[in-house]
XYZ file of C-alpha atoms in Angstrom:
608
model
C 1.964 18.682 6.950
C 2.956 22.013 7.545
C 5.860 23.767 6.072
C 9.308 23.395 6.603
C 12.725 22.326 4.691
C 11.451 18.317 4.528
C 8.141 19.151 3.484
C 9.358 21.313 0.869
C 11.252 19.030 -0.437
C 8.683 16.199 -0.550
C 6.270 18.830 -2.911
C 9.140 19.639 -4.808
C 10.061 16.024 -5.952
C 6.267 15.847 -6.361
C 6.213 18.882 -8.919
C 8.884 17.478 -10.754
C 7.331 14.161 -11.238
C 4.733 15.617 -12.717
C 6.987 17.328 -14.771
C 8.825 14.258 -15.626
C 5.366 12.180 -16.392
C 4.291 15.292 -18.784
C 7.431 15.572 -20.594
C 6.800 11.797 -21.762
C 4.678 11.678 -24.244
C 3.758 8.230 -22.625
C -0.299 7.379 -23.988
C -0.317 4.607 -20.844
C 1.114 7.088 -18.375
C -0.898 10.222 -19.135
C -1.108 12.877 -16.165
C -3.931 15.955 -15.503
C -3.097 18.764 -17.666
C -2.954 22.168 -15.861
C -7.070 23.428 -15.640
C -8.388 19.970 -15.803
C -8.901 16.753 -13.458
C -9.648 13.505 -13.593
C -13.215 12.379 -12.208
C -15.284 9.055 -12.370
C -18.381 9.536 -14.700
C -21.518 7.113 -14.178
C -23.588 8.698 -16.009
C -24.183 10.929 -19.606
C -27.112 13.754 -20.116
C -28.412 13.653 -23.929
C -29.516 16.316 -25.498
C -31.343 17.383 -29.052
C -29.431 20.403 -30.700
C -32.806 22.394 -29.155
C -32.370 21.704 -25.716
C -34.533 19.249 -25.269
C -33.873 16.019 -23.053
C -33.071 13.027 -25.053
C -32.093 10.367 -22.616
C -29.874 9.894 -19.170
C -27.403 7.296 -20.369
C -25.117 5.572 -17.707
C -21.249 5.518 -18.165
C -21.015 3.026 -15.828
C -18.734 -0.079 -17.254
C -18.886 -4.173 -16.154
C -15.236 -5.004 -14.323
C -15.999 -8.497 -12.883
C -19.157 -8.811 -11.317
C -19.179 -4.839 -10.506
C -20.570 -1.915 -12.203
C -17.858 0.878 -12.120
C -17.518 4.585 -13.248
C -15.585 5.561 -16.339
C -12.611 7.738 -15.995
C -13.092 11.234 -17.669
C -10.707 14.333 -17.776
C -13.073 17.453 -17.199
C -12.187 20.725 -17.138
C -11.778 22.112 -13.515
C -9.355 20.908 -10.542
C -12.020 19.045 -8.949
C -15.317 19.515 -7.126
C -14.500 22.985 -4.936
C -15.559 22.177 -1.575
C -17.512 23.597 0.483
C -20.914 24.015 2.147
C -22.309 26.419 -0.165
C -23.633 25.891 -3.793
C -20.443 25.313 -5.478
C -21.386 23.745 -9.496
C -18.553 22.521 -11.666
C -18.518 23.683 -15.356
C -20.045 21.070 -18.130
C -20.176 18.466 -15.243
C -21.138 17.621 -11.942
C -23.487 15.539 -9.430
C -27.316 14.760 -10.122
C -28.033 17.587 -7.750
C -26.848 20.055 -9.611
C -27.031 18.810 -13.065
C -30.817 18.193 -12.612
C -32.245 19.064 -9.233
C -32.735 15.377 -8.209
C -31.106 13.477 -5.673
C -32.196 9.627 -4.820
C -34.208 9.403 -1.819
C -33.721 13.003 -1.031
C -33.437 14.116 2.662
C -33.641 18.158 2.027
C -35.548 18.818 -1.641
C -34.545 23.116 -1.049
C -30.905 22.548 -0.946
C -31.059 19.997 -4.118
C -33.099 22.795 -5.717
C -30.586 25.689 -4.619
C -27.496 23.707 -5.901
C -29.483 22.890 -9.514
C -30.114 26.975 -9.665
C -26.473 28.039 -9.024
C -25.265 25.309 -11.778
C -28.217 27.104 -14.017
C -27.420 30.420 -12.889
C -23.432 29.864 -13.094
C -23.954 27.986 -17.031
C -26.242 31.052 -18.538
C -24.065 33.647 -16.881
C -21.060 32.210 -19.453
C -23.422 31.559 -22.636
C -22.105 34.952 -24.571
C -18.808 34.475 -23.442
C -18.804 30.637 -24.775
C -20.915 31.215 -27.506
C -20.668 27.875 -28.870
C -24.121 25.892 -30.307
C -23.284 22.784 -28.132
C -23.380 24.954 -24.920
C -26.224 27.523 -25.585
C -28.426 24.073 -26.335
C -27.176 23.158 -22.370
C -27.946 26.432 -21.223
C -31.486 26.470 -23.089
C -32.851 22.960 -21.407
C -30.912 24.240 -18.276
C -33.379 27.413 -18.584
C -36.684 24.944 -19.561
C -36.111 22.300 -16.878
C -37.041 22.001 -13.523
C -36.394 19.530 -10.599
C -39.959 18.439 -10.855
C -39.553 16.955 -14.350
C -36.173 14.737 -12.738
C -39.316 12.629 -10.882
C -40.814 11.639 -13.505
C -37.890 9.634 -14.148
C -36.709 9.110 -10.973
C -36.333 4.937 -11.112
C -33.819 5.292 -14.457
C -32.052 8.181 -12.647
C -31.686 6.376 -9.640
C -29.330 3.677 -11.268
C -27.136 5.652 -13.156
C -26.703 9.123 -11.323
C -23.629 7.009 -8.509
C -21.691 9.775 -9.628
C -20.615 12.653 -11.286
C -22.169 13.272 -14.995
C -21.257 15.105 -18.088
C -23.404 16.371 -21.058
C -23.705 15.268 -25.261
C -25.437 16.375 -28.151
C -27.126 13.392 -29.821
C -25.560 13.039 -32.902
C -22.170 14.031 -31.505
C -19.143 11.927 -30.914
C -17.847 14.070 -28.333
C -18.898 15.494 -25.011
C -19.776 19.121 -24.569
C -17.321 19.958 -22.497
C -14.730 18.530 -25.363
C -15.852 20.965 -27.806
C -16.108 24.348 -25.909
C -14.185 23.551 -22.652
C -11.628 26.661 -22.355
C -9.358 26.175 -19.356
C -9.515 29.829 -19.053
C -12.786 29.983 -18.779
C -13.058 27.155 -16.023
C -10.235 29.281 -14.198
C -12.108 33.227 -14.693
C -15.332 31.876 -12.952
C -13.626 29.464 -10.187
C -11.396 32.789 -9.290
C -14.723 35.059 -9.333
C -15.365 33.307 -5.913
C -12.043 33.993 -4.283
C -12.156 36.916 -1.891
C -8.346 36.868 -1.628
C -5.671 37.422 -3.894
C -2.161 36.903 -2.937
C 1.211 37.486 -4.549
C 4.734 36.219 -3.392
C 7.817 33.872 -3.793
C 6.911 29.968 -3.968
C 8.396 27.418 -1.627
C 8.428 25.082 -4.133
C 9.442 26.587 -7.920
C 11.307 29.895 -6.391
C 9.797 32.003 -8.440
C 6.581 34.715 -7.891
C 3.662 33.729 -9.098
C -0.191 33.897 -7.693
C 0.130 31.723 -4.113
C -2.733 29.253 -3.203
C -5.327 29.815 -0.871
C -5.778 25.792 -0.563
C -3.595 23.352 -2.186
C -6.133 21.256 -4.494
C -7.478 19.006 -6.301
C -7.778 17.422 -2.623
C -5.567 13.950 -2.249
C -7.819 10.610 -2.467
C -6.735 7.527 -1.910
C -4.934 7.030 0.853
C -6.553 4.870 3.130
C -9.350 5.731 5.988
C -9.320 9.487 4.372
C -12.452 10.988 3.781
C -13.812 10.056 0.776
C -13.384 13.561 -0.711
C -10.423 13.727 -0.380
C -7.910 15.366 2.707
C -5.106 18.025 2.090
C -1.527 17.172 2.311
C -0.894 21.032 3.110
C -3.357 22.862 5.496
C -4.129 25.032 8.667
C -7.176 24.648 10.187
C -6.438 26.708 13.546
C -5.156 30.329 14.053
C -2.434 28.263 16.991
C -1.099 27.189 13.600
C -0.785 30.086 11.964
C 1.930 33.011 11.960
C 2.962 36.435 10.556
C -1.089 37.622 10.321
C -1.137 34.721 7.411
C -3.993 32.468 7.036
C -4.497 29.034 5.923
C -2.168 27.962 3.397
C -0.663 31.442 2.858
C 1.550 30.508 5.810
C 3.293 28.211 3.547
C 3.286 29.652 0.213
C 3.315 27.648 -2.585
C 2.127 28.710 -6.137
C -1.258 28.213 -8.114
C 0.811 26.288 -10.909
C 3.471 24.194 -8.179
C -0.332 22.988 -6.040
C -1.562 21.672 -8.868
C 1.456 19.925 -9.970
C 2.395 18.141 -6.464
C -1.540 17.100 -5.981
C -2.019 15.744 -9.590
C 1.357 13.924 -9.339
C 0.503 12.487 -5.595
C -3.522 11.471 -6.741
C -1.406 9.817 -10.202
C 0.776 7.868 -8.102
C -2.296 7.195 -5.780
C -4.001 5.969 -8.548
C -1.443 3.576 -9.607
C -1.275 -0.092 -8.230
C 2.258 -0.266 -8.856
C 2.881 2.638 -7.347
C 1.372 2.703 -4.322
C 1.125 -0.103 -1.821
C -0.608 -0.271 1.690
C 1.504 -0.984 4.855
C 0.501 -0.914 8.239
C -1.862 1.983 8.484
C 0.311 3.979 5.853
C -0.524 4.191 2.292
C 3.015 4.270 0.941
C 3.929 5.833 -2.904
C 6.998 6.137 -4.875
C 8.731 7.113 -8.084
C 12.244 7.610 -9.253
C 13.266 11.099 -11.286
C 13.845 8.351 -14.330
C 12.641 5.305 -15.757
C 13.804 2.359 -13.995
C 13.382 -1.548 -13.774
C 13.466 -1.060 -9.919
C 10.355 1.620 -10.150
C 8.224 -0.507 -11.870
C 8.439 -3.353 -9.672
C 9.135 -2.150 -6.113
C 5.855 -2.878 -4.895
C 6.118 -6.474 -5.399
C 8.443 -6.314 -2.563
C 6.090 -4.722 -0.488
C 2.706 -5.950 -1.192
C 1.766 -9.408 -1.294
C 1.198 -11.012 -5.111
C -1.694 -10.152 -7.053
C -4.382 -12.780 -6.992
C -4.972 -15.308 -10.065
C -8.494 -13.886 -10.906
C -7.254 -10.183 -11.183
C -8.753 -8.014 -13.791
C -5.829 -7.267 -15.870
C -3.791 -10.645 -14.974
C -1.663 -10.614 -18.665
C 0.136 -7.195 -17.647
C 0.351 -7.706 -13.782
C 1.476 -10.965 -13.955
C 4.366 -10.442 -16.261
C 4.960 -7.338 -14.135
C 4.879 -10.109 -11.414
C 7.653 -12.005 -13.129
C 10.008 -9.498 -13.964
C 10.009 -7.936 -10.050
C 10.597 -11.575 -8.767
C 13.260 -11.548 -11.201
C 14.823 -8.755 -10.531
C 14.388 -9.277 -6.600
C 15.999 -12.840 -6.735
C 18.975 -11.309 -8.341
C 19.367 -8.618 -5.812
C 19.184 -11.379 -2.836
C 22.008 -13.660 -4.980
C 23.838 -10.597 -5.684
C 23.376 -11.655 -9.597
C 22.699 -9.508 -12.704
C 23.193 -5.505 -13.281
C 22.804 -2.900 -10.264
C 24.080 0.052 -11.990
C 21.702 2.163 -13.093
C 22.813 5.254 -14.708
C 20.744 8.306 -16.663
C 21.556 8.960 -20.400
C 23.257 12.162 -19.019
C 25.689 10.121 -16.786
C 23.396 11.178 -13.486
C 22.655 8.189 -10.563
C 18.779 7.792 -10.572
C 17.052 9.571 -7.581
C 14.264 7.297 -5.759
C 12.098 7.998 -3.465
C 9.262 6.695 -1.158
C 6.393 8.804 1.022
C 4.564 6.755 3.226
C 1.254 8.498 4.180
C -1.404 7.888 6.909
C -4.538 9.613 7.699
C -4.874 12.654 10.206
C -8.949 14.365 10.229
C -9.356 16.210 7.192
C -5.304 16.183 6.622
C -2.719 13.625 5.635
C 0.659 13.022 8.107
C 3.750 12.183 6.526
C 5.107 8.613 7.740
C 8.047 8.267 5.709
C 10.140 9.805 3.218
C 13.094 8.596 1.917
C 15.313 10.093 -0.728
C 18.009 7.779 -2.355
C 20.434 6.508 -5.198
C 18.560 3.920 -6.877
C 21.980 2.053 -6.988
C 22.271 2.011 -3.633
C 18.526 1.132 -2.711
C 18.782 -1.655 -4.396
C 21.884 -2.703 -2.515
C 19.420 -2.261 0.496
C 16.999 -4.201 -0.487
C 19.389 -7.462 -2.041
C 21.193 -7.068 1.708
C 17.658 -7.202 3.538
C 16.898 -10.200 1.747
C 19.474 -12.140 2.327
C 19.207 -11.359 6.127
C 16.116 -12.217 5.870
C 16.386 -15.466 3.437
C 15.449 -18.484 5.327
C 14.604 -22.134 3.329
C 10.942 -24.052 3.660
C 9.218 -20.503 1.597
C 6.466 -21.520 -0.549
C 7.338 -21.803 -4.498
C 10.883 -19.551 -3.142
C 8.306 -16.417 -3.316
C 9.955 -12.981 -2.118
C 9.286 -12.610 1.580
C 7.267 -8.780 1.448
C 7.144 -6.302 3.972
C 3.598 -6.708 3.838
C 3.755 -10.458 5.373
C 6.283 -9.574 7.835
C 4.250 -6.967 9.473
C 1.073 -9.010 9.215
C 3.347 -12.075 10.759
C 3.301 -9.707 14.312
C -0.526 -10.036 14.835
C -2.350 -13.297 16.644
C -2.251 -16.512 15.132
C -5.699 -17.667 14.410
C -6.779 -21.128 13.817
C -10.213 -23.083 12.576
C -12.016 -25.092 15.013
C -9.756 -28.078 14.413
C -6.864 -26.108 15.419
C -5.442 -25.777 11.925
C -3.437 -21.929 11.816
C -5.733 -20.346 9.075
C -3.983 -16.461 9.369
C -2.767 -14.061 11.249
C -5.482 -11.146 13.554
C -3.737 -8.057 12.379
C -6.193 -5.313 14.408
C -3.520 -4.957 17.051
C -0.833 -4.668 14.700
C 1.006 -1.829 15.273
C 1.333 0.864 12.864
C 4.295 2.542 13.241
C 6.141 -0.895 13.603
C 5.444 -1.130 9.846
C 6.550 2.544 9.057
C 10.009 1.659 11.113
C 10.540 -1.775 9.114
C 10.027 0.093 6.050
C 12.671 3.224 6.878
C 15.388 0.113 8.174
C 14.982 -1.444 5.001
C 14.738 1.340 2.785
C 17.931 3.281 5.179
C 19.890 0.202 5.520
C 20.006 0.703 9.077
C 19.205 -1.845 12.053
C 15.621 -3.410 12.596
C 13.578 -1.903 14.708
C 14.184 -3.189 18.141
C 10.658 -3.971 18.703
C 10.296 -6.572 16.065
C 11.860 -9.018 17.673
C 10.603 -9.148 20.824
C 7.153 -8.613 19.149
C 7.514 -11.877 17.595
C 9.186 -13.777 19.794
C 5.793 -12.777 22.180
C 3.732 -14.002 19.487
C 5.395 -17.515 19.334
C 5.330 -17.565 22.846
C 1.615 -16.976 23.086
C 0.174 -18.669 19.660
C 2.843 -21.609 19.619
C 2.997 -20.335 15.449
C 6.442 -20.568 14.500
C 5.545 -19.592 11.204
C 8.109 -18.978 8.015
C 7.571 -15.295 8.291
C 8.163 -15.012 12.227
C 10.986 -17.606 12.039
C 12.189 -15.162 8.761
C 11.951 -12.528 10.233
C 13.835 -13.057 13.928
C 16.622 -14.659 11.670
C 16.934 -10.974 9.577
C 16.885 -9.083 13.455
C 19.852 -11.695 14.433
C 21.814 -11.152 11.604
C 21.605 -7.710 10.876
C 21.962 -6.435 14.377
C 24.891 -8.408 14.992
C 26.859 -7.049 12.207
C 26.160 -2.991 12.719
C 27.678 -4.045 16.081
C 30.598 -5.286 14.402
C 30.245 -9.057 15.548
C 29.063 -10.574 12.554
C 26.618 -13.630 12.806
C 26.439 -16.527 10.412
C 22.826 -18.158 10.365
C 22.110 -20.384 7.774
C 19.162 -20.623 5.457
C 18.088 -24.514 6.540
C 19.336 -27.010 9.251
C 22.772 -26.332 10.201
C 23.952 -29.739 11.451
C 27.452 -28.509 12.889
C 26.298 -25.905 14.970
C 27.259 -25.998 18.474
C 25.324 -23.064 19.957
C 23.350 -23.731 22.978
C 20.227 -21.746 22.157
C 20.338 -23.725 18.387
C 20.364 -26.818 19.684
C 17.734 -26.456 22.425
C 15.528 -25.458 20.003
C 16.862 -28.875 17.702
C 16.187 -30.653 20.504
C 12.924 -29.669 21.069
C 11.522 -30.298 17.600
C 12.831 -33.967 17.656
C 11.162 -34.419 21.305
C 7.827 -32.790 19.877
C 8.088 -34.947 16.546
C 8.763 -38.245 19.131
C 5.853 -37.455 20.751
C 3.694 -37.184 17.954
C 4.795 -40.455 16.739
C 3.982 -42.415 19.562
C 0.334 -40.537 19.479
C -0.429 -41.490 15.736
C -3.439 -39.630 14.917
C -4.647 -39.523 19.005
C -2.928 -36.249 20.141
C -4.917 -33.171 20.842
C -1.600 -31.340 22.318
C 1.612 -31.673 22.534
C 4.588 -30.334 24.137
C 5.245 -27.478 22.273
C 1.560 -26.169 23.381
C 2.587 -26.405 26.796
C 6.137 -26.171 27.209
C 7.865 -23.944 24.172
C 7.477 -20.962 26.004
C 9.282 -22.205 29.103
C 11.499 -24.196 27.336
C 13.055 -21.055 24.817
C 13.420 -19.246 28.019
C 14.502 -21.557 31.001
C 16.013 -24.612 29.041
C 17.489 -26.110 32.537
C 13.944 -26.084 34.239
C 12.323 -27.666 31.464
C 14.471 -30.334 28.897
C 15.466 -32.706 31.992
C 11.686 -33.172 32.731
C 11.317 -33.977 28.690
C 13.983 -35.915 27.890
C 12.083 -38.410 30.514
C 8.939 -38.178 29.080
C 10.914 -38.776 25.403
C 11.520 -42.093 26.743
C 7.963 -43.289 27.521
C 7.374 -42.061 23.650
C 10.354 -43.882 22.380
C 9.352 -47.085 23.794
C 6.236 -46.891 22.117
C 7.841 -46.854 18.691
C 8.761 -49.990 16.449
C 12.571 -50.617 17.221
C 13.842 -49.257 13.404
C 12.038 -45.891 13.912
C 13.169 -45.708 17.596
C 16.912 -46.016 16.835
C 16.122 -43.392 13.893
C 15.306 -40.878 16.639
C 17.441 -41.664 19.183
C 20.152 -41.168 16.771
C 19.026 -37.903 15.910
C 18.017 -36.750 19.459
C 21.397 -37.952 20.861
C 23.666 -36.056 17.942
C 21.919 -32.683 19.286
C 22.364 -33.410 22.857
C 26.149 -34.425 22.539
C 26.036 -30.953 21.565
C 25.064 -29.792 24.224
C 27.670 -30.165 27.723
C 24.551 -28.243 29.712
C 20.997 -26.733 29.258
C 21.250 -23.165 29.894
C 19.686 -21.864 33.016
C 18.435 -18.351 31.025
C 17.767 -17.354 27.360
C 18.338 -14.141 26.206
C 16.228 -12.325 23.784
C 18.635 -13.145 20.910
C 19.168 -16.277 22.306
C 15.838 -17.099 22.177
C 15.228 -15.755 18.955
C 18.842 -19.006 17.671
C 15.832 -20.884 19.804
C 13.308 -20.364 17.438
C 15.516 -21.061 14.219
C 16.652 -24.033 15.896
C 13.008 -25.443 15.994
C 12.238 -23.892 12.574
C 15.468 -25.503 10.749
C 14.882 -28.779 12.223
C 11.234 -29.321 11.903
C 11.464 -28.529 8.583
C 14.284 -30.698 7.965
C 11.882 -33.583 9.366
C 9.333 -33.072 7.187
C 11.280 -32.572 3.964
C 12.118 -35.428 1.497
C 15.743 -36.237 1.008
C 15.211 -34.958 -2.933
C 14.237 -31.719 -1.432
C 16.637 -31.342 1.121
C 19.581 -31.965 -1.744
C 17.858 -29.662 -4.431
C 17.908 -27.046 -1.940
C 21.586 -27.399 -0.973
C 22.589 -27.049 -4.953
C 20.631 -23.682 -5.278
């Protein structure tokens, strides 16, 4: 990203999350104080009060039927980068910590990295002065990578990550006792050859201005697992005013590390942060609110049943479908106000991966009171009857809805191919939604294709092309009433073709039993939702062959309801248009599901 009024403004709403997060005093919501980070710890380096080595403990924890890291805040931003020796302080890799690497490729540059973490660690031991750290800086002085080989099968299953140091005896880690932020900071600056002064971007105010914006941002997906940089120049084309690198857009020391820590916290979040299309997608109001703590149950699909923390999710879970039922029946409060009278501020960043760097996707910036009027009118465009246990229909299925149907050797649909799914259809879905604005016009034509190649007239397609109808038809001021399930009175053509279809594909199938390896809708629903007047006269015929195969109560049933959606009709069309084909498709939908649902069903649904 490089800078400019919108990307200011997307690190300044950063900063003052972090702000907000600080300020809260909140034990389960605690963020990276300033001259610290937050890194994953597999592994613990004993020591005796002397300096000798007592044992290499792991840190590693069970979480299922996986061994994972523990969370630790160390003192430091993060690991500097770098291709030069660059050792953290009271913490870091094998390599530097002891000189041994598993399966090492290049023994000299393990060696060189465990001498500059020696040589950087006895350089501070007056200034510290503390017992803990001079017994770290006396086995740092006695050992030597040869001695890490003698162990080298225990080291080899603990040393995943990064490590820390303990006295035995002691209940805390070394770097708890005589960590000094200040003294973190006066040997991390030592390194920088340049030192630069002026007005921040972000706070306003002069202050020291970053030469790279870190700790780096991880987790957003397909970035490098070290993390990329949301704010960066990597090429002098790039660069302006006889400024370098970040300089060109300056943002303070302090505001760097408040944007980054509040971006990684969000990143680190599962209700925060949600995956959609290629774009890793975060957000956060400027005060607590119902709708920030369960926004991502819109997008994302539910958790699983097996998850690792399912008491807390799950009610999470409940509350969001809550919450997002009311919005879609226009039920319950939608106000939401700050103690001082102010409208809550939301906002959303989607992010996607760029090299080294991170590209901006989305960003939107709203009322909370009137996203969630966005969201309640999205789904009821998009509300549409025959949804599994009436679960919220996400963003996340929609967009996985415009990939290839794929189906087990029986021919059973099993899920949808989503490797050709385009990514900034997802990032466009998201900004109509989130903007209140039309669909984009690709989505329906995308799934109408799909139907017309897979024959998968699944909820979310059908869902979905009922949301583009209705929507787009009112922004252009002609309001269009689609209902939720079967609308017997309706007398549009394209409707009623695609009625008609269904009850010549369901005749068919009853005359086949359990014999039919196709049917019509494999061979004709393409040509049929385009070119009814080609097509229908040719079926109708065959429907007669079918019907005469039927036992005479069950072939009056059908004829019935086949001839109550042709007197409906005075003539096929000759030519579909996209939206026409798209009341095709609902037509189908509506009555095949009305087929196969039980009159119980059919009337519980109408009382909701």
């Amino acid at each position: 990203m490089r800078g400019g009024g919108g990307g200011c403004m997307i690190l300044q709403r950063l900063a003052e999350h972090y702000d907000r997060i600080a300020a809260s005093g909140d034990d389960n919501n605690q963020i990276v104080p300033p001259g610290f980070s937050q890194q994953k710890i597999s592994f613990c380096v004993v020591l005796e009060s002397d300096g000798r080595l007592n044992a290499v403990q792991s840190m590693q924890q069970q979480k299922g039927r996986v061994l994972v890291a523990t969370r630790m805040l160390l003192p430091g931003q993060g690991k500097p980068s770098g291709s030069k020796p660059n050792p953290c302080f009271l913490w870091d890799n094998a390599a530097y910590m002891l000189g041994y690497k598993a399966k090492d490729p290049n023994p000299s540059t393990t060696r060189k990295q465990f001498a500059a973490f020696r040589n950087k660690h006895l350089g501070l031991e007056e200034k510290v002065g503390h017992p803990s750290f001079k017994a770290v800086c006396t086995f740092l002085r006695d050992w030597t990578p040869d001695k890490a080989l003698e162990i080298d099968e225990e080291l080899a299953k603990v040393t995943t990550n990064f490590g820390v140091f303990r006295i035995a005896g002691e209940m805390q880690y070394v770097h708890e006792l005589v960590a000094l932020p200040d003294i973190v900071e006066d040997s991390e600056k030592a390194s920088e050859s340049v030192n630069e002064e002026g007005v921040c971007l972000v706070s306003g105010i002069r202050g020291q201005i970053a030469r790279l914006h870190e700790p780096k941002i991880k987790g957003v997906a397909d970035t490098q697992p070290g993390g990329a940089l949301l704010v960066s120049f990597n090429a002098s084309a790039y660069e302006s005013y006889g400024k370098s690198q970040s300089y060109n857009a300056p943002v303070s020391e302090a505001a760097a590390f408040r944007y980054t820590v509040a971006l990684n916290h969000l990143l680190e979040r599962r209700d925060r942060r949600v995956s959609l299309g290629d774009s890793t997608v975060v957000f956060w109001a400027d005060h607590a609110s119902v709708l920030e703590d369960c926004l991502s149950e819109f997008f994302a699909d539910p958790l699983p049943k097996d998850d690792a923390v399912v008491e807390e999710d799950q009610e999470r879970v409940r509350q969001a479908r809550i919450l997002l039922t009311q919005l879609r029946d226009g039920t319950g409060e939608t106000k939401i106000d700050t103690n001082d009278g102010r409208p809550t501020k939301f906002f959303l960043l989607g992010l996607s991966p760029n090299a080294s760097r991170i590209s901006v996707r989305l960003w939107v910036e709203a009322d909370a009171a009137e996203l969630q009027h966005r969201l309640g009118q999205h789904l009821r465009d998009i509300a549409l009857a025959g949804n599994r246990n009436d679960e919220i229909l996400t963003l996340q299925r929609i967009v996985r809805a415009t990939g290839r149907a794929e189906r087990d050797p029986k021919g059973k649909f099993k899920g949808f191919n989503t490797e050709n799914v385009s990514p900034k259809l997802a990032g466009d879905l998201a900004r109509s939604v989130l903007m209140g604005a039309a669909y984009p016009q690709s989505l329906l034509s995308t799934m109408l294709r799909r139907i017309h190649s897979d024959g998968e007239v699944a909820y979310a397609r059908a869902a979905a092309i009922k949301a583009c109808l209705v929507r787009n038809s009112r922004l252009r001021g002609n309001p269009l009433e689609v209902s939720t399930m079967l609308d017997p009175n309706s007398t549009d053509p394209a409707y009623c073709c695609g009625r008609a279809f269904a009850l010549l594909e369901v005749i068919q199938k009853d005359s086949a039993g359990d014999g039919l390896n196709r049917t019509i809708k494999d061979s004709y629903f393409s040509s049929a939702s385009t070119t009814p007047s080609l097509v229908f006269p040719r079926l109708c015929r065959l429907s007669q062959h079918h019907l005469a195969k039927l036992d005479t109560g069950h072939r009056i049933h059908r004829e019935k309801q086949l001839g109550e959606v042709l007197n409906k009709l005075t003539v096929f069309p000759r030519l579909l248009s996209l939206e026409d084909q798209g009341k095709f498709v609902l037509g189908y939908f509506h009555q095949t599901k009305d087929i196969y649902t039980s009159k119980k069903d059919k009337e519980e649904g109408a009382n909701q």
